[in-house]
Amino acid sequence: MKLPENLLKKVESLPVLSSVAGRLIALVNSSDYSLEEVAKLVSQDAFLTGKVLRLANSAAYARGNTFTTVQRAVPHIGGRAVMGLVLGDSAKGLYNDGLNGYAAEHIGLWEHSLHTALAAKEIAQFTKGKVVPDEAFTAGLLHDIGKAVLSEFLAIDAKTEDRRNYLNTERKRSGSDHATVSHAIVQHWGLPQAIEQVTLFHHAPQNADEEYKALVFTVHLADFVSMMHGKGTGVDALAYTLDGSYTEYVTITDIQLENIVLVIEDEFQAIFQDMKPGT
C-alpha cells in the first residue's frame, strides 16, 4: 500500500536515528556480537552512557552493587535493555506523543511496545526456526511505531467501524494503516529487512517472506498476548484476530504463554520507568 502524500511527508520529516543508535541496532541484531562491543559503542555517547549507568544503579537492577563504568554496567543489565534505551531515546518524540486517534493514555504506545518486546523475547525460545531473542525484542519494540504518526489523522471513535479489524478503520479514515506507516518509518531509519517484515506483516504474518515468518509470527503472538493482558494502545486493542497458524512456527502451550506473562511482569515493571523515553 502506497502512503498518501500527507503521511509520506510526515514520515520523511522524522529525524533519522543517531549514528550510535544505528550502529548499535546493527550490532545487537547480528548473531555473534559481544557485550564488550555494545559497551564500546555506548561509551561513545555521553548521554546514553548516563542513562545506562542510571539504569544499572537503579533499585531494580543494582541489588547492592554500584556501577561507575559502562564496561561493568552493560553486562549487568544486558543487551536488550541497552537497545531499549537507545530506541526509546532516539524515538522519544514518537513514543511520548499521546495516541489521541486511538483514545489511548499518554505513553500507552511505549507501554505496549515494551511489553510486546519482552514477550517476543521469551516466545522466541519456543520457535521452530532460529529466532534471535534480542532481534525479537527489537522488532517487538518497533512493530507499532507507525501509530504515533497515524494517530493525528484518525478521529476518536470508541465504536469502531470494523470491530475485528481496526486496520480497515485506519484505511478508511487516513488512506493507510499503522503497519504500512511503521514499515515506512523503519525504512526511513535504514533498519534491517527483518524489522521491516515485522512492521509490515505483524497482523498478517502469513504474507511475510518465508525466511522471516518465524520472527513475524513471534511478534504477532507477543502483540496479541500483550493486548489480551491489558497492554493495548486504546480502542483498537480488541480489534485484531490471532492467526492460529502460528503453531507452524511456534511450539508453545497456553499454559506456557500464561507463564511468560508472569515472568516478564517483574521485568516490565522494573525497567518501564527507567527506559521510558525522555527520562
JSON list of N, CA and C in Angstrom, two decimals, residues 196-228:
[
{"chain": "A", "resi": 196, "resn": "GLU", "atom": "N", "xyz": [11.75, -4.65, 8.99]},
{"chain": "A", "resi": 196, "resn": "GLU", "atom": "CA", "xyz": [10.77, -4.19, 8.00]},
{"chain": "A", "resi": 196, "resn": "GLU", "atom": "C", "xyz": [9.64, -5.21, 7.86]},
{"chain": "A", "resi": 197, "resn": "GLN", "atom": "N", "xyz": [9.99, -6.48, 7.77]},
{"chain": "A", "resi": 197, "resn": "GLN", "atom": "CA", "xyz": [8.98, -7.53, 7.60]},
{"chain": "A", "resi": 197, "resn": "GLN", "atom": "C", "xyz": [8.03, -7.59, 8.79]},
{"chain": "A", "resi": 198, "resn": "VAL", "atom": "N", "xyz": [8.57, -7.44, 9.98]},
{"chain": "A", "resi": 198, "resn": "VAL", "atom": "CA", "xyz": [7.72, -7.49, 11.18]},
{"chain": "A", "resi": 198, "resn": "VAL", "atom": "C", "xyz": [6.75, -6.32, 11.20]},
{"chain": "A", "resi": 199, "resn": "THR", "atom": "N", "xyz": [7.24, -5.12, 10.94]},
{"chain": "A", "resi": 199, "resn": "THR", "atom": "CA", "xyz": [6.34, -3.97, 10.99]},
{"chain": "A", "resi": 199, "resn": "THR", "atom": "C", "xyz": [5.24, -4.08, 9.93]},
{"chain": "A", "resi": 200, "resn": "LEU", "atom": "N", "xyz": [5.58, -4.54, 8.75]},
{"chain": "A", "resi": 200, "resn": "LEU", "atom": "CA", "xyz": [4.60, -4.59, 7.66]},
{"chain": "A", "resi": 200, "resn": "LEU", "atom": "C", "xyz": [3.59, -5.72, 7.82]},
{"chain": "A", "resi": 201, "resn": "PHE", "atom": "N", "xyz": [4.02, -6.86, 8.39]},
{"chain": "A", "resi": 201, "resn": "PHE", "atom": "CA", "xyz": [3.17, -8.05, 8.39]},
{"chain": "A", "resi": 201, "resn": "PHE", "atom": "C", "xyz": [2.79, -8.56, 9.77]},
{"chain": "A", "resi": 202, "resn": "HIS", "atom": "N", "xyz": [2.96, -7.77, 10.84]},
{"chain": "A", "resi": 202, "resn": "HIS", "atom": "CA", "xyz": [2.68, -8.33, 12.17]},
{"chain": "A", "resi": 202, "resn": "HIS", "atom": "C", "xyz": [1.21, -8.64, 12.40]},
{"chain": "A", "resi": 203, "resn": "HIS", "atom": "N", "xyz": [0.31, -8.12, 11.55]},
{"chain": "A", "resi": 203, "resn": "HIS", "atom": "CA", "xyz": [-1.10, -8.51, 11.62]},
{"chain": "A", "resi": 203, "resn": "HIS", "atom": "C", "xyz": [-1.48, -9.49, 10.50]},
{"chain": "A", "resi": 204, "resn": "ALA", "atom": "N", "xyz": [-0.56, -9.74, 9.60]},
{"chain": "A", "resi": 204, "resn": "ALA", "atom": "CA", "xyz": [-0.79, -10.70, 8.51]},
{"chain": "A", "resi": 204, "resn": "ALA", "atom": "C", "xyz": [0.48, -11.51, 8.30]},
{"chain": "A", "resi": 205, "resn": "PRO", "atom": "N", "xyz": [0.88, -12.27, 9.31]},
{"chain": "A", "resi": 205, "resn": "PRO", "atom": "CA", "xyz": [2.18, -12.95, 9.27]},
{"chain": "A", "resi": 205, "resn": "PRO", "atom": "C", "xyz": [2.35, -13.94, 8.14]},
{"chain": "A", "resi": 206, "resn": "GLN", "atom": "N", "xyz": [1.26, -14.51, 7.63]},
{"chain": "A", "resi": 206, "resn": "GLN", "atom": "CA", "xyz": [1.39, -15.47, 6.53]},
{"chain": "A", "resi": 206, "resn": "GLN", "atom": "C", "xyz": [1.87, -14.80, 5.25]},
{"chain": "A", "resi": 207, "resn": "ASN", "atom": "N", "xyz": [1.78, -13.47, 5.18]},
{"chain": "A", "resi": 207, "resn": "ASN", "atom": "CA", "xyz": [2.21, -12.75, 3.98]},
{"chain": "A", "resi": 207, "resn": "ASN", "atom": "C", "xyz": [3.70, -12.41, 4.00]},
{"chain": "A", "resi": 208, "resn": "ALA", "atom": "N", "xyz": [4.35, -12.68, 5.12]},
{"chain": "A", "resi": 208, "resn": "ALA", "atom": "CA", "xyz": [5.78, -12.38, 5.22]},
{"chain": "A", "resi": 208, "resn": "ALA", "atom": "C", "xyz": [6.60, -13.34, 4.36]},
{"chain": "A", "resi": 209, "resn": "ASP", "atom": "N", "xyz": [7.80, -12.91, 3.98]},
{"chain": "A", "resi": 209, "resn": "ASP", "atom": "CA", "xyz": [8.70, -13.81, 3.27]},
{"chain": "A", "resi": 209, "resn": "ASP", "atom": "C", "xyz": [9.02, -15.00, 4.16]},
{"chain": "A", "resi": 210, "resn": "GLU", "atom": "N", "xyz": [9.18, -16.17, 3.57]},
{"chain": "A", "resi": 210, "resn": "GLU", "atom": "CA", "xyz": [9.33, -17.39, 4.35]},
{"chain": "A", "resi": 210, "resn": "GLU", "atom": "C", "xyz": [10.48, -17.32, 5.36]},
{"chain": "A", "resi": 211, "resn": "GLU", "atom": "N", "xyz": [11.59, -16.73, 4.97]},
{"chain": "A", "resi": 211, "resn": "GLU", "atom": "CA", "xyz": [12.75, -16.71, 5.87]},
{"chain": "A", "resi": 211, "resn": "GLU", "atom": "C", "xyz": [12.51, -15.87, 7.13]},
{"chain": "A", "resi": 212, "resn": "TYR", "atom": "N", "xyz": [11.48, -15.01, 7.10]},
{"chain": "A", "resi": 212, "resn": "TYR", "atom": "CA", "xyz": [11.21, -14.15, 8.24]},
{"chain": "A", "resi": 212, "resn": "TYR", "atom": "C", "xyz": [9.94, -14.54, 9.00]},
{"chain": "A", "resi": 213, "resn": "LYS", "atom": "N", "xyz": [9.24, -15.56, 8.52]},
{"chain": "A", "resi": 213, "resn": "LYS", "atom": "CA", "xyz": [7.93, -15.88, 9.11]},
{"chain": "A", "resi": 213, "resn": "LYS", "atom": "C", "xyz": [8.02, -16.25, 10.58]},
{"chain": "A", "resi": 214, "resn": "ALA", "atom": "N", "xyz": [9.03, -17.00, 10.99]},
{"chain": "A", "resi": 214, "resn": "ALA", "atom": "CA", "xyz": [9.15, -17.38, 12.39]},
{"chain": "A", "resi": 214, "resn": "ALA", "atom": "C", "xyz": [9.24, -16.14, 13.28]},
{"chain": "A", "resi": 215, "resn": "LEU", "atom": "N", "xyz": [10.02, -15.16, 12.86]},
{"chain": "A", "resi": 215, "resn": "LEU", "atom": "CA", "xyz": [10.15, -13.91, 13.62]},
{"chain": "A", "resi": 215, "resn": "LEU", "atom": "C", "xyz": [8.85, -13.13, 13.61]},
{"chain": "A", "resi": 216, "resn": "VAL", "atom": "N", "xyz": [8.22, -13.02, 12.45]},
{"chain": "A", "resi": 216, "resn": "VAL", "atom": "CA", "xyz": [6.98, -12.25, 12.35]},
{"chain": "A", "resi": 216, "resn": "VAL", "atom": "C", "xyz": [5.88, -12.89, 13.19]},
{"chain": "A", "resi": 217, "resn": "PHE", "atom": "N", "xyz": [5.77, -14.22, 13.14]},
{"chain": "A", "resi": 217, "resn": "PHE", "atom": "CA", "xyz": [4.77, -14.89, 13.97]},
{"chain": "A", "resi": 217, "resn": "PHE", "atom": "C", "xyz": [5.08, -14.73, 15.46]},
{"chain": "A", "resi": 218, "resn": "THR", "atom": "N", "xyz": [6.36, -14.68, 15.81]},
{"chain": "A", "resi": 218, "resn": "THR", "atom": "CA", "xyz": [6.74, -14.47, 17.20]},
{"chain": "A", "resi": 218, "resn": "THR", "atom": "C", "xyz": [6.21, -13.13, 17.71]},
{"chain": "A", "resi": 219, "resn": "VAL", "atom": "N", "xyz": [6.41, -12.09, 16.94]},
{"chain": "A", "resi": 219, "resn": "VAL", "atom": "CA", "xyz": [5.93, -10.76, 17.34]},
{"chain": "A", "resi": 219, "resn": "VAL", "atom": "C", "xyz": [4.41, -10.69, 17.25]},
{"chain": "A", "resi": 220, "resn": "HIS", "atom": "N", "xyz": [3.82, -11.33, 16.25]},
{"chain": "A", "resi": 220, "resn": "HIS", "atom": "CA", "xyz": [2.36, -11.38, 16.12]},
{"chain": "A", "resi": 220, "resn": "HIS", "atom": "C", "xyz": [1.73, -11.96, 17.37]},
{"chain": "A", "resi": 221, "resn": "LEU", "atom": "N", "xyz": [2.28, -13.06, 17.85]},
{"chain": "A", "resi": 221, "resn": "LEU", "atom": "CA", "xyz": [1.76, -13.71, 19.05]},
{"chain": "A", "resi": 221, "resn": "LEU", "atom": "C", "xyz": [2.01, -12.85, 20.29]},
{"chain": "A", "resi": 222, "resn": "ALA", "atom": "N", "xyz": [3.19, -12.27, 20.39]},
{"chain": "A", "resi": 222, "resn": "ALA", "atom": "CA", "xyz": [3.52, -11.41, 21.53]},
{"chain": "A", "resi": 222, "resn": "ALA", "atom": "C", "xyz": [2.62, -10.19, 21.57]},
{"chain": "A", "resi": 223, "resn": "ASP", "atom": "N", "xyz": [2.34, -9.61, 20.43]},
{"chain": "A", "resi": 223, "resn": "ASP", "atom": "CA", "xyz": [1.45, -8.46, 20.31]},
{"chain": "A", "resi": 223, "resn": "ASP", "atom": "C", "xyz": [0.06, -8.81, 20.83]},
{"chain": "A", "resi": 224, "resn": "PHE", "atom": "N", "xyz": [-0.44, -9.95, 20.39]},
{"chain": "A", "resi": 224, "resn": "PHE", "atom": "CA", "xyz": [-1.77, -10.40, 20.80]},
{"chain": "A", "resi": 224, "resn": "PHE", "atom": "C", "xyz": [-1.82, -10.67, 22.30]},
{"chain": "A", "resi": 225, "resn": "VAL", "atom": "N", "xyz": [-0.80, -11.35, 22.82]},
{"chain": "A", "resi": 225, "resn": "VAL", "atom": "CA", "xyz": [-0.74, -11.65, 24.25]},
{"chain": "A", "resi": 225, "resn": "VAL", "atom": "C", "xyz": [-0.74, -10.36, 25.08]},
{"chain": "A", "resi": 226, "resn": "SER", "atom": "N", "xyz": [0.03, -9.38, 24.64]},
{"chain": "A", "resi": 226, "resn": "SER", "atom": "CA", "xyz": [0.10, -8.12, 25.38]},
{"chain": "A", "resi": 226, "resn": "SER", "atom": "C", "xyz": [-1.25, -7.40, 25.39]},
{"chain": "A", "resi": 227, "resn": "MET", "atom": "N", "xyz": [-1.93, -7.38, 24.25]},
{"chain": "A", "resi": 227, "resn": "MET", "atom": "CA", "xyz": [-3.24, -6.73, 24.19]},
{"chain": "A", "resi": 227, "resn": "MET", "atom": "C", "xyz": [-4.25, -7.46, 25.06]},
{"chain": "A", "resi": 228, "resn": "MET", "atom": "N", "xyz": [-4.20, -8.78, 25.06]},
{"chain": "A", "resi": 228, "resn": "MET", "atom": "CA", "xyz": [-5.14, -9.56, 25.85]},
{"chain": "A", "resi": 228, "resn": "MET", "atom": "C", "xyz": [-4.90, -9.41, 27.35]}
]
